[in-house]
Amino acid sequence: GSLLLLQSLVCQFFLLIRMYIISWNVAGLSPLTNRIHSSYNPPVSSDKKSASKVPPSVALQNFMTRHGADVFCLQEHKIPRKQLSSRSEPRGCSTVEGYESFWSCCVDKNKRGLNGVVTYARKGLVVSADSSPLGSKDLDEQGRCVMTDHGNFVLFNVYVPASGGQPLAYKMKFLQALRRAMAKQRTQNK
């Protein structure tokens, strides 16, 4: 009797802490949202009034629901910050029902519209987020890292510079800054 109860409690505990995380380098979120829209968008109603109430991000929401992940980490979204929450935002990708989104966009004047990472997490899973966790203005302006704090752990969504496009020294500087940011979180038992 008590052994069965203990097994049941252990199973319930592990079900509570299980989290499904997907990481994907999308090489451009705008073309991806268009492809998802064509595959996961609900049928269009002939009633124009009800069709206009469907948020543009419903296909992205359907995609995320279908894959059942609690957290989606996307790299290389290539969306400028000024485009988010504007009319030119691709398919309403910053506002997906049931999810919160945490963005790091490239604001470097020479590389705007490149790089960028976004983490989508089911509502209520994130305690805080930081789009500049590396502690270095020139590195954080590249939009290559966003950190989300989930209470018991933190998640770094990272798009590491390729050594082909940047000098190897720059890549190593980035990785060293990331290592320091991770070590800082470990001192806080994350």
JSON list of C-alpha atoms in Angstrom, two decimals:
[
{"chain": "A", "resi": 1, "resn": "GLY", "atom": "CA", "xyz": [0.00, 0.00, 0.00]},
{"chain": "A", "resi": 2, "resn": "SER", "atom": "CA", "xyz": [2.56, 2.62, 1.10]},
{"chain": "A", "resi": 3, "resn": "LEU", "atom": "CA", "xyz": [5.08, 1.49, -1.55]},
{"chain": "A", "resi": 4, "resn": "LEU", "atom": "CA", "xyz": [2.42, 1.98, -4.25]},
{"chain": "A", "resi": 5, "resn": "LEU", "atom": "CA", "xyz": [1.61, 5.44, -2.84]},
{"chain": "A", "resi": 6, "resn": "LEU", "atom": "CA", "xyz": [5.31, 6.35, -2.82]},
{"chain": "A", "resi": 7, "resn": "GLN", "atom": "CA", "xyz": [5.71, 5.20, -6.45]},
{"chain": "A", "resi": 8, "resn": "SER", "atom": "CA", "xyz": [2.66, 7.24, -7.40]},
{"chain": "A", "resi": 9, "resn": "LEU", "atom": "CA", "xyz": [4.04, 10.36, -5.70]},
{"chain": "A", "resi": 10, "resn": "VAL", "atom": "CA", "xyz": [7.44, 9.91, -7.38]},
{"chain": "A", "resi": 11, "resn": "CYS", "atom": "CA", "xyz": [5.75, 9.57, -10.80]},
{"chain": "A", "resi": 12, "resn": "GLN", "atom": "CA", "xyz": [3.64, 12.69, -10.15]},
{"chain": "A", "resi": 13, "resn": "PHE", "atom": "CA", "xyz": [6.77, 14.60, -9.07]},
{"chain": "A", "resi": 14, "resn": "PHE", "atom": "CA", "xyz": [8.62, 13.72, -12.28]},
{"chain": "A", "resi": 15, "resn": "LEU", "atom": "CA", "xyz": [5.60, 14.63, -14.37]},
{"chain": "A", "resi": 16, "resn": "LEU", "atom": "CA", "xyz": [5.57, 18.05, -12.72]},
{"chain": "A", "resi": 17, "resn": "ILE", "atom": "CA", "xyz": [9.21, 18.79, -13.46]},
{"chain": "A", "resi": 18, "resn": "ARG", "atom": "CA", "xyz": [9.35, 17.38, -17.01]},
{"chain": "A", "resi": 19, "resn": "MET", "atom": "CA", "xyz": [9.91, 20.11, -19.56]},
{"chain": "A", "resi": 20, "resn": "TYR", "atom": "CA", "xyz": [10.13, 19.63, -23.32]},
{"chain": "A", "resi": 21, "resn": "ILE", "atom": "CA", "xyz": [12.51, 22.10, -25.01]},
{"chain": "A", "resi": 22, "resn": "ILE", "atom": "CA", "xyz": [13.08, 22.50, -28.75]},
{"chain": "A", "resi": 23, "resn": "SER", "atom": "CA", "xyz": [16.02, 24.45, -30.18]},
{"chain": "A", "resi": 24, "resn": "TRP", "atom": "CA", "xyz": [16.08, 25.34, -33.87]},
{"chain": "A", "resi": 25, "resn": "ASN", "atom": "CA", "xyz": [18.24, 27.56, -36.08]},
{"chain": "A", "resi": 26, "resn": "VAL", "atom": "CA", "xyz": [15.56, 28.87, -38.41]},
{"chain": "A", "resi": 27, "resn": "ALA", "atom": "CA", "xyz": [17.81, 31.04, -40.63]},
{"chain": "A", "resi": 28, "resn": "GLY", "atom": "CA", "xyz": [15.06, 33.68, -40.89]},
{"chain": "A", "resi": 29, "resn": "LEU", "atom": "CA", "xyz": [11.80, 33.66, -38.93]},
{"chain": "A", "resi": 30, "resn": "SER", "atom": "CA", "xyz": [9.82, 35.56, -41.55]},
{"chain": "A", "resi": 31, "resn": "PRO", "atom": "CA", "xyz": [10.07, 32.85, -44.26]},
{"chain": "A", "resi": 32, "resn": "LEU", "atom": "CA", "xyz": [9.47, 30.19, -41.60]},
{"chain": "A", "resi": 33, "resn": "THR", "atom": "CA", "xyz": [6.28, 31.85, -40.35]},
{"chain": "A", "resi": 34, "resn": "ASN", "atom": "CA", "xyz": [5.03, 32.04, -43.94]},
{"chain": "A", "resi": 35, "resn": "ARG", "atom": "CA", "xyz": [5.69, 28.32, -44.41]},
{"chain": "A", "resi": 36, "resn": "ILE", "atom": "CA", "xyz": [4.05, 27.48, -41.07]},
{"chain": "A", "resi": 37, "resn": "HIS", "atom": "CA", "xyz": [1.11, 29.71, -42.01]},
{"chain": "A", "resi": 38, "resn": "SER", "atom": "CA", "xyz": [0.52, 27.71, -45.19]},
{"chain": "A", "resi": 39, "resn": "SER", "atom": "CA", "xyz": [0.67, 24.38, -43.29]},
{"chain": "A", "resi": 40, "resn": "TYR", "atom": "CA", "xyz": [-0.85, 25.08, -39.87]},
{"chain": "A", "resi": 41, "resn": "ASN", "atom": "CA", "xyz": [-3.36, 27.89, -40.45]},
{"chain": "A", "resi": 42, "resn": "PRO", "atom": "CA", "xyz": [-6.99, 26.98, -39.75]},
{"chain": "A", "resi": 43, "resn": "PRO", "atom": "CA", "xyz": [-9.36, 26.98, -42.73]},
{"chain": "A", "resi": 44, "resn": "VAL", "atom": "CA", "xyz": [-10.53, 30.49, -43.61]},
{"chain": "A", "resi": 45, "resn": "SER", "atom": "CA", "xyz": [-14.15, 31.15, -42.78]},
{"chain": "A", "resi": 46, "resn": "SER", "atom": "CA", "xyz": [-16.38, 32.59, -45.49]},
{"chain": "A", "resi": 47, "resn": "ASP", "atom": "CA", "xyz": [-17.70, 34.94, -42.80]},
{"chain": "A", "resi": 48, "resn": "LYS", "atom": "CA", "xyz": [-15.37, 37.94, -43.07]},
{"chain": "A", "resi": 49, "resn": "LYS", "atom": "CA", "xyz": [-16.27, 39.14, -39.58]},
{"chain": "A", "resi": 50, "resn": "SER", "atom": "CA", "xyz": [-15.12, 35.93, -37.82]},
{"chain": "A", "resi": 51, "resn": "ALA", "atom": "CA", "xyz": [-12.11, 35.56, -40.15]},
{"chain": "A", "resi": 52, "resn": "SER", "atom": "CA", "xyz": [-10.84, 39.01, -39.13]},
{"chain": "A", "resi": 53, "resn": "LYS", "atom": "CA", "xyz": [-10.89, 37.96, -35.44]},
{"chain": "A", "resi": 54, "resn": "VAL", "atom": "CA", "xyz": [-8.30, 35.20, -36.02]},
{"chain": "A", "resi": 55, "resn": "PRO", "atom": "CA", "xyz": [-4.93, 36.52, -34.80]},
{"chain": "A", "resi": 56, "resn": "PRO", "atom": "CA", "xyz": [-2.14, 36.38, -37.40]},
{"chain": "A", "resi": 57, "resn": "SER", "atom": "CA", "xyz": [-0.04, 34.20, -35.08]},
{"chain": "A", "resi": 58, "resn": "VAL", "atom": "CA", "xyz": [-2.63, 31.40, -34.85]},
{"chain": "A", "resi": 59, "resn": "ALA", "atom": "CA", "xyz": [-0.67, 29.20, -37.27]},
{"chain": "A", "resi": 60, "resn": "LEU", "atom": "CA", "xyz": [2.49, 29.60, -35.19]},
{"chain": "A", "resi": 61, "resn": "GLN", "atom": "CA", "xyz": [0.45, 28.77, -32.07]},
{"chain": "A", "resi": 62, "resn": "ASN", "atom": "CA", "xyz": [-0.96, 25.66, -33.80]},
{"chain": "A", "resi": 63, "resn": "PHE", "atom": "CA", "xyz": [2.56, 24.62, -34.80]},
{"chain": "A", "resi": 64, "resn": "MET", "atom": "CA", "xyz": [3.86, 24.99, -31.23]},
{"chain": "A", "resi": 65, "resn": "THR", "atom": "CA", "xyz": [0.88, 23.14, -29.79]},
{"chain": "A", "resi": 66, "resn": "ARG", "atom": "CA", "xyz": [1.26, 20.33, -32.32]},
{"chain": "A", "resi": 67, "resn": "HIS", "atom": "CA", "xyz": [4.87, 19.77, -31.33]},
{"chain": "A", "resi": 68, "resn": "GLY", "atom": "CA", "xyz": [4.01, 19.95, -27.63]},
{"chain": "A", "resi": 69, "resn": "ALA", "atom": "CA", "xyz": [7.08, 21.84, -26.47]},
{"chain": "A", "resi": 70, "resn": "ASP", "atom": "CA", "xyz": [7.05, 23.95, -23.35]},
{"chain": "A", "resi": 71, "resn": "VAL", "atom": "CA", "xyz": [9.93, 26.07, -24.61]},
{"chain": "A", "resi": 72, "resn": "PHE", "atom": "CA", "xyz": [10.99, 26.89, -28.18]},
{"chain": "A", "resi": 73, "resn": "CYS", "atom": "CA", "xyz": [14.46, 28.40, -28.66]},
{"chain": "A", "resi": 74, "resn": "LEU", "atom": "CA", "xyz": [14.90, 29.84, -32.13]},
{"chain": "A", "resi": 75, "resn": "GLN", "atom": "CA", "xyz": [18.18, 31.21, -33.43]},
{"chain": "A", "resi": 76, "resn": "GLU", "atom": "CA", "xyz": [18.91, 33.53, -36.34]},
{"chain": "A", "resi": 77, "resn": "HIS", "atom": "CA", "xyz": [15.43, 35.07, -36.52]},
{"chain": "A", "resi": 78, "resn": "LYS", "atom": "CA", "xyz": [16.82, 38.10, -38.44]},
{"chain": "A", "resi": 79, "resn": "ILE", "atom": "CA", "xyz": [14.02, 40.45, -37.35]},
{"chain": "A", "resi": 80, "resn": "PRO", "atom": "CA", "xyz": [14.96, 44.04, -36.43]},
{"chain": "A", "resi": 81, "resn": "ARG", "atom": "CA", "xyz": [13.67, 45.20, -33.03]},
{"chain": "A", "resi": 82, "resn": "LYS", "atom": "CA", "xyz": [11.66, 48.05, -34.61]},
{"chain": "A", "resi": 83, "resn": "GLN", "atom": "CA", "xyz": [9.69, 45.49, -36.62]},
{"chain": "A", "resi": 84, "resn": "LEU", "atom": "CA", "xyz": [8.38, 43.69, -33.51]},
{"chain": "A", "resi": 85, "resn": "SER", "atom": "CA", "xyz": [4.81, 44.62, -32.52]},
{"chain": "A", "resi": 86, "resn": "SER", "atom": "CA", "xyz": [4.44, 46.71, -35.68]},
{"chain": "A", "resi": 87, "resn": "ARG", "atom": "CA", "xyz": [2.38, 46.22, -38.82]},
{"chain": "A", "resi": 88, "resn": "SER", "atom": "CA", "xyz": [5.44, 44.82, -40.60]},
{"chain": "A", "resi": 89, "resn": "GLU", "atom": "CA", "xyz": [5.98, 42.07, -38.01]},
{"chain": "A", "resi": 90, "resn": "PRO", "atom": "CA", "xyz": [5.87, 38.65, -39.72]},
{"chain": "A", "resi": 91, "resn": "ARG", "atom": "CA", "xyz": [2.54, 36.97, -38.92]},
{"chain": "A", "resi": 92, "resn": "GLY", "atom": "CA", "xyz": [2.31, 38.47, -35.42]},
{"chain": "A", "resi": 93, "resn": "CYS", "atom": "CA", "xyz": [5.22, 36.32, -34.26]},
{"chain": "A", "resi": 94, "resn": "SER", "atom": "CA", "xyz": [5.91, 38.29, -31.07]},
{"chain": "A", "resi": 95, "resn": "THR", "atom": "CA", "xyz": [2.44, 37.57, -29.66]},
{"chain": "A", "resi": 96, "resn": "VAL", "atom": "CA", "xyz": [1.53, 33.88, -29.66]},
{"chain": "A", "resi": 97, "resn": "GLU", "atom": "CA", "xyz": [-1.44, 32.94, -27.47]},
{"chain": "A", "resi": 98, "resn": "GLY", "atom": "CA", "xyz": [-0.45, 30.76, -24.53]},
{"chain": "A", "resi": 99, "resn": "TYR", "atom": "CA", "xyz": [3.24, 31.70, -24.81]},
{"chain": "A", "resi": 100, "resn": "GLU", "atom": "CA", "xyz": [5.51, 34.51, -23.73]},
{"chain": "A", "resi": 101, "resn": "SER", "atom": "CA", "xyz": [8.32, 35.53, -26.05]},
{"chain": "A", "resi": 102, "resn": "PHE", "atom": "CA", "xyz": [11.73, 36.86, -25.09]},
{"chain": "A", "resi": 103, "resn": "TRP", "atom": "CA", "xyz": [13.74, 38.52, -27.85]},
{"chain": "A", "resi": 104, "resn": "SER", "atom": "CA", "xyz": [17.32, 39.54, -28.42]},
{"chain": "A", "resi": 105, "resn": "CYS", "atom": "CA", "xyz": [17.65, 41.50, -31.67]},
{"chain": "A", "resi": 106, "resn": "CYS", "atom": "CA", "xyz": [20.79, 42.72, -33.34]},
{"chain": "A", "resi": 107, "resn": "VAL", "atom": "CA", "xyz": [21.07, 46.48, -32.80]},
{"chain": "A", "resi": 108, "resn": "ASP", "atom": "CA", "xyz": [24.60, 46.81, -34.16]},
{"chain": "A", "resi": 109, "resn": "LYS", "atom": "CA", "xyz": [24.40, 49.54, -36.83]},
{"chain": "A", "resi": 110, "resn": "ASN", "atom": "CA", "xyz": [26.52, 47.49, -39.25]},
{"chain": "A", "resi": 111, "resn": "LYS", "atom": "CA", "xyz": [24.56, 44.24, -38.91]},
{"chain": "A", "resi": 112, "resn": "ARG", "atom": "CA", "xyz": [20.93, 45.19, -38.22]},
{"chain": "A", "resi": 113, "resn": "GLY", "atom": "CA", "xyz": [18.49, 42.57, -39.45]},
{"chain": "A", "resi": 114, "resn": "LEU", "atom": "CA", "xyz": [20.97, 39.75, -38.89]},
{"chain": "A", "resi": 115, "resn": "ASN", "atom": "CA", "xyz": [21.35, 37.26, -36.05]},
{"chain": "A", "resi": 116, "resn": "GLY", "atom": "CA", "xyz": [18.75, 37.38, -33.30]},
{"chain": "A", "resi": 117, "resn": "VAL", "atom": "CA", "xyz": [17.39, 34.78, -30.91]},
{"chain": "A", "resi": 118, "resn": "VAL", "atom": "CA", "xyz": [13.92, 34.36, -29.44]},
{"chain": "A", "resi": 119, "resn": "THR", "atom": "CA", "xyz": [12.68, 32.06, -26.71]},
{"chain": "A", "resi": 120, "resn": "TYR", "atom": "CA", "xyz": [8.98, 31.20, -26.58]},
{"chain": "A", "resi": 121, "resn": "ALA", "atom": "CA", "xyz": [7.86, 29.69, -23.27]},
{"chain": "A", "resi": 122, "resn": "ARG", "atom": "CA", "xyz": [4.43, 28.59, -22.12]},
{"chain": "A", "resi": 123, "resn": "LYS", "atom": "CA", "xyz": [2.94, 31.28, -19.93]},
{"chain": "A", "resi": 124, "resn": "GLY", "atom": "CA", "xyz": [3.99, 31.01, -16.31]},
{"chain": "A", "resi": 125, "resn": "LEU", "atom": "CA", "xyz": [7.25, 29.12, -16.89]},
{"chain": "A", "resi": 126, "resn": "VAL", "atom": "CA", "xyz": [9.60, 32.14, -16.86]},
{"chain": "A", "resi": 127, "resn": "VAL", "atom": "CA", "xyz": [10.47, 34.11, -13.73]},
{"chain": "A", "resi": 128, "resn": "SER", "atom": "CA", "xyz": [12.63, 36.67, -15.53]},
{"chain": "A", "resi": 129, "resn": "ALA", "atom": "CA", "xyz": [14.55, 37.17, -18.76]},
{"chain": "A", "resi": 130, "resn": "ASP", "atom": "CA", "xyz": [17.67, 39.03, -19.87]},
{"chain": "A", "resi": 131, "resn": "SER", "atom": "CA", "xyz": [18.44, 39.94, -23.48]},
{"chain": "A", "resi": 132, "resn": "SER", "atom": "CA", "xyz": [21.91, 41.21, -22.51]},
{"chain": "A", "resi": 133, "resn": "PRO", "atom": "CA", "xyz": [23.29, 38.45, -20.28]},
{"chain": "A", "resi": 134, "resn": "LEU", "atom": "CA", "xyz": [26.88, 38.57, -21.57]},
{"chain": "A", "resi": 135, "resn": "GLY", "atom": "CA", "xyz": [27.72, 41.84, -19.82]},
{"chain": "A", "resi": 136, "resn": "SER", "atom": "CA", "xyz": [29.49, 43.26, -22.87]},
{"chain": "A", "resi": 137, "resn": "LYS", "atom": "CA", "xyz": [27.81, 45.96, -24.95]},
{"chain": "A", "resi": 138, "resn": "ASP", "atom": "CA", "xyz": [29.46, 44.98, -28.24]},
{"chain": "A", "resi": 139, "resn": "LEU", "atom": "CA", "xyz": [28.57, 41.30, -27.76]},
{"chain": "A", "resi": 140, "resn": "ASP", "atom": "CA", "xyz": [25.04, 41.87, -26.43]},
{"chain": "A", "resi": 141, "resn": "GLU", "atom": "CA", "xyz": [24.23, 44.27, -29.31]},
{"chain": "A", "resi": 142, "resn": "GLN", "atom": "CA", "xyz": [24.69, 41.37, -31.74]},
{"chain": "A", "resi": 143, "resn": "GLY", "atom": "CA", "xyz": [21.42, 39.76, -30.56]},
{"chain": "A", "resi": 144, "resn": "ARG", "atom": "CA", "xyz": [23.04, 36.35, -30.10]},
{"chain": "A", "resi": 145, "resn": "CYS", "atom": "CA", "xyz": [21.91, 35.41, -26.58]},
{"chain": "A", "resi": 146, "resn": "VAL", "atom": "CA", "xyz": [18.83, 35.59, -24.38]},
{"chain": "A", "resi": 147, "resn": "MET", "atom": "CA", "xyz": [18.65, 34.05, -20.92]},
{"chain": "A", "resi": 148, "resn": "THR", "atom": "CA", "xyz": [15.40, 32.95, -19.32]},
{"chain": "A", "resi": 149, "resn": "ASP", "atom": "CA", "xyz": [15.14, 32.09, -15.63]},
{"chain": "A", "resi": 150, "resn": "HIS", "atom": "CA", "xyz": [12.73, 29.23, -14.95]},
{"chain": "A", "resi": 151, "resn": "GLY", "atom": "CA", "xyz": [13.11, 29.18, -11.16]},
{"chain": "A", "resi": 152, "resn": "ASN", "atom": "CA", "xyz": [15.22, 26.07, -10.62]},
{"chain": "A", "resi": 153, "resn": "PHE", "atom": "CA", "xyz": [17.35, 26.62, -13.71]},
{"chain": "A", "resi": 154, "resn": "VAL", "atom": "CA", "xyz": [18.22, 29.16, -16.38]},
{"chain": "A", "resi": 155, "resn": "LEU", "atom": "CA", "xyz": [18.25, 28.59, -20.10]},
{"chain": "A", "resi": 156, "resn": "PHE", "atom": "CA", "xyz": [20.68, 30.33, -22.46]},
{"chain": "A", "resi": 157, "resn": "ASN", "atom": "CA", "xyz": [19.36, 30.49, -26.02]},
{"chain": "A", "resi": 158, "resn": "VAL", "atom": "CA", "xyz": [22.53, 31.15, -28.03]},
{"chain": "A", "resi": 159, "resn": "TYR", "atom": "CA", "xyz": [23.54, 31.77, -31.64]},
{"chain": "A", "resi": 160, "resn": "VAL", "atom": "CA", "xyz": [27.35, 31.46, -31.54]},
{"chain": "A", "resi": 161, "resn": "PRO", "atom": "CA", "xyz": [29.33, 33.48, -34.09]},
{"chain": "A", "resi": 162, "resn": "ALA", "atom": "CA", "xyz": [30.80, 31.36, -36.87]},
{"chain": "A", "resi": 163, "resn": "SER", "atom": "CA", "xyz": [34.56, 31.66, -37.07]},
{"chain": "A", "resi": 164, "resn": "GLY", "atom": "CA", "xyz": [34.26, 31.99, -40.86]},
{"chain": "A", "resi": 165, "resn": "GLY", "atom": "CA", "xyz": [32.31, 35.28, -40.79]},
{"chain": "A", "resi": 166, "resn": "GLN", "atom": "CA", "xyz": [34.07, 36.77, -37.78]},
{"chain": "A", "resi": 167, "resn": "PRO", "atom": "CA", "xyz": [37.67, 36.51, -36.62]},
{"chain": "A", "resi": 168, "resn": "LEU", "atom": "CA", "xyz": [38.31, 33.52, -34.37]},
{"chain": "A", "resi": 169, "resn": "ALA", "atom": "CA", "xyz": [39.27, 35.98, -31.59]},
{"chain": "A", "resi": 170, "resn": "TYR", "atom": "CA", "xyz": [35.72, 37.41, -31.68]},
{"chain": "A", "resi": 171, "resn": "LYS", "atom": "CA", "xyz": [34.17, 33.96, -31.39]},
{"chain": "A", "resi": 172, "resn": "MET", "atom": "CA", "xyz": [36.45, 33.15, -28.44]},
{"chain": "A", "resi": 173, "resn": "LYS", "atom": "CA", "xyz": [35.55, 36.47, -26.77]},
{"chain": "A", "resi": 174, "resn": "PHE", "atom": "CA", "xyz": [31.87, 35.57, -27.15]},
{"chain": "A", "resi": 175, "resn": "LEU", "atom": "CA", "xyz": [32.35, 32.06, -25.73]},
{"chain": "A", "resi": 176, "resn": "GLN", "atom": "CA", "xyz": [34.38, 33.39, -22.78]},
{"chain": "A", "resi": 177, "resn": "ALA", "atom": "CA", "xyz": [31.63, 35.93, -21.99]},
{"chain": "A", "resi": 178, "resn": "LEU", "atom": "CA", "xyz": [29.03, 33.16, -22.21]},
{"chain": "A", "resi": 179, "resn": "ARG", "atom": "CA", "xyz": [31.10, 30.99, -19.87]},
{"chain": "A", "resi": 180, "resn": "ARG", "atom": "CA", "xyz": [31.28, 33.86, -17.33]},
{"chain": "A", "resi": 181, "resn": "ALA", "atom": "CA", "xyz": [27.51, 34.44, -17.56]},
{"chain": "A", "resi": 182, "resn": "MET", "atom": "CA", "xyz": [26.85, 30.75, -17.00]},
{"chain": "A", "resi": 183, "resn": "ALA", "atom": "CA", "xyz": [29.29, 30.61, -14.06]},
{"chain": "A", "resi": 184, "resn": "LYS", "atom": "CA", "xyz": [27.53, 33.61, -12.50]},
{"chain": "A", "resi": 185, "resn": "GLN", "atom": "CA", "xyz": [24.21, 31.72, -12.68]},
{"chain": "A", "resi": 186, "resn": "ARG", "atom": "CA", "xyz": [25.79, 28.59, -11.18]},
{"chain": "A", "resi": 187, "resn": "THR", "atom": "CA", "xyz": [26.86, 30.62, -8.12]},
{"chain": "A", "resi": 188, "resn": "GLN", "atom": "CA", "xyz": [23.14, 31.30, -7.65]},
{"chain": "A", "resi": 189, "resn": "ASN", "atom": "CA", "xyz": [22.43, 27.53, -7.79]},
{"chain": "A", "resi": 190, "resn": "LYS", "atom": "CA", "xyz": [20.85, 27.68, -11.24]}
]
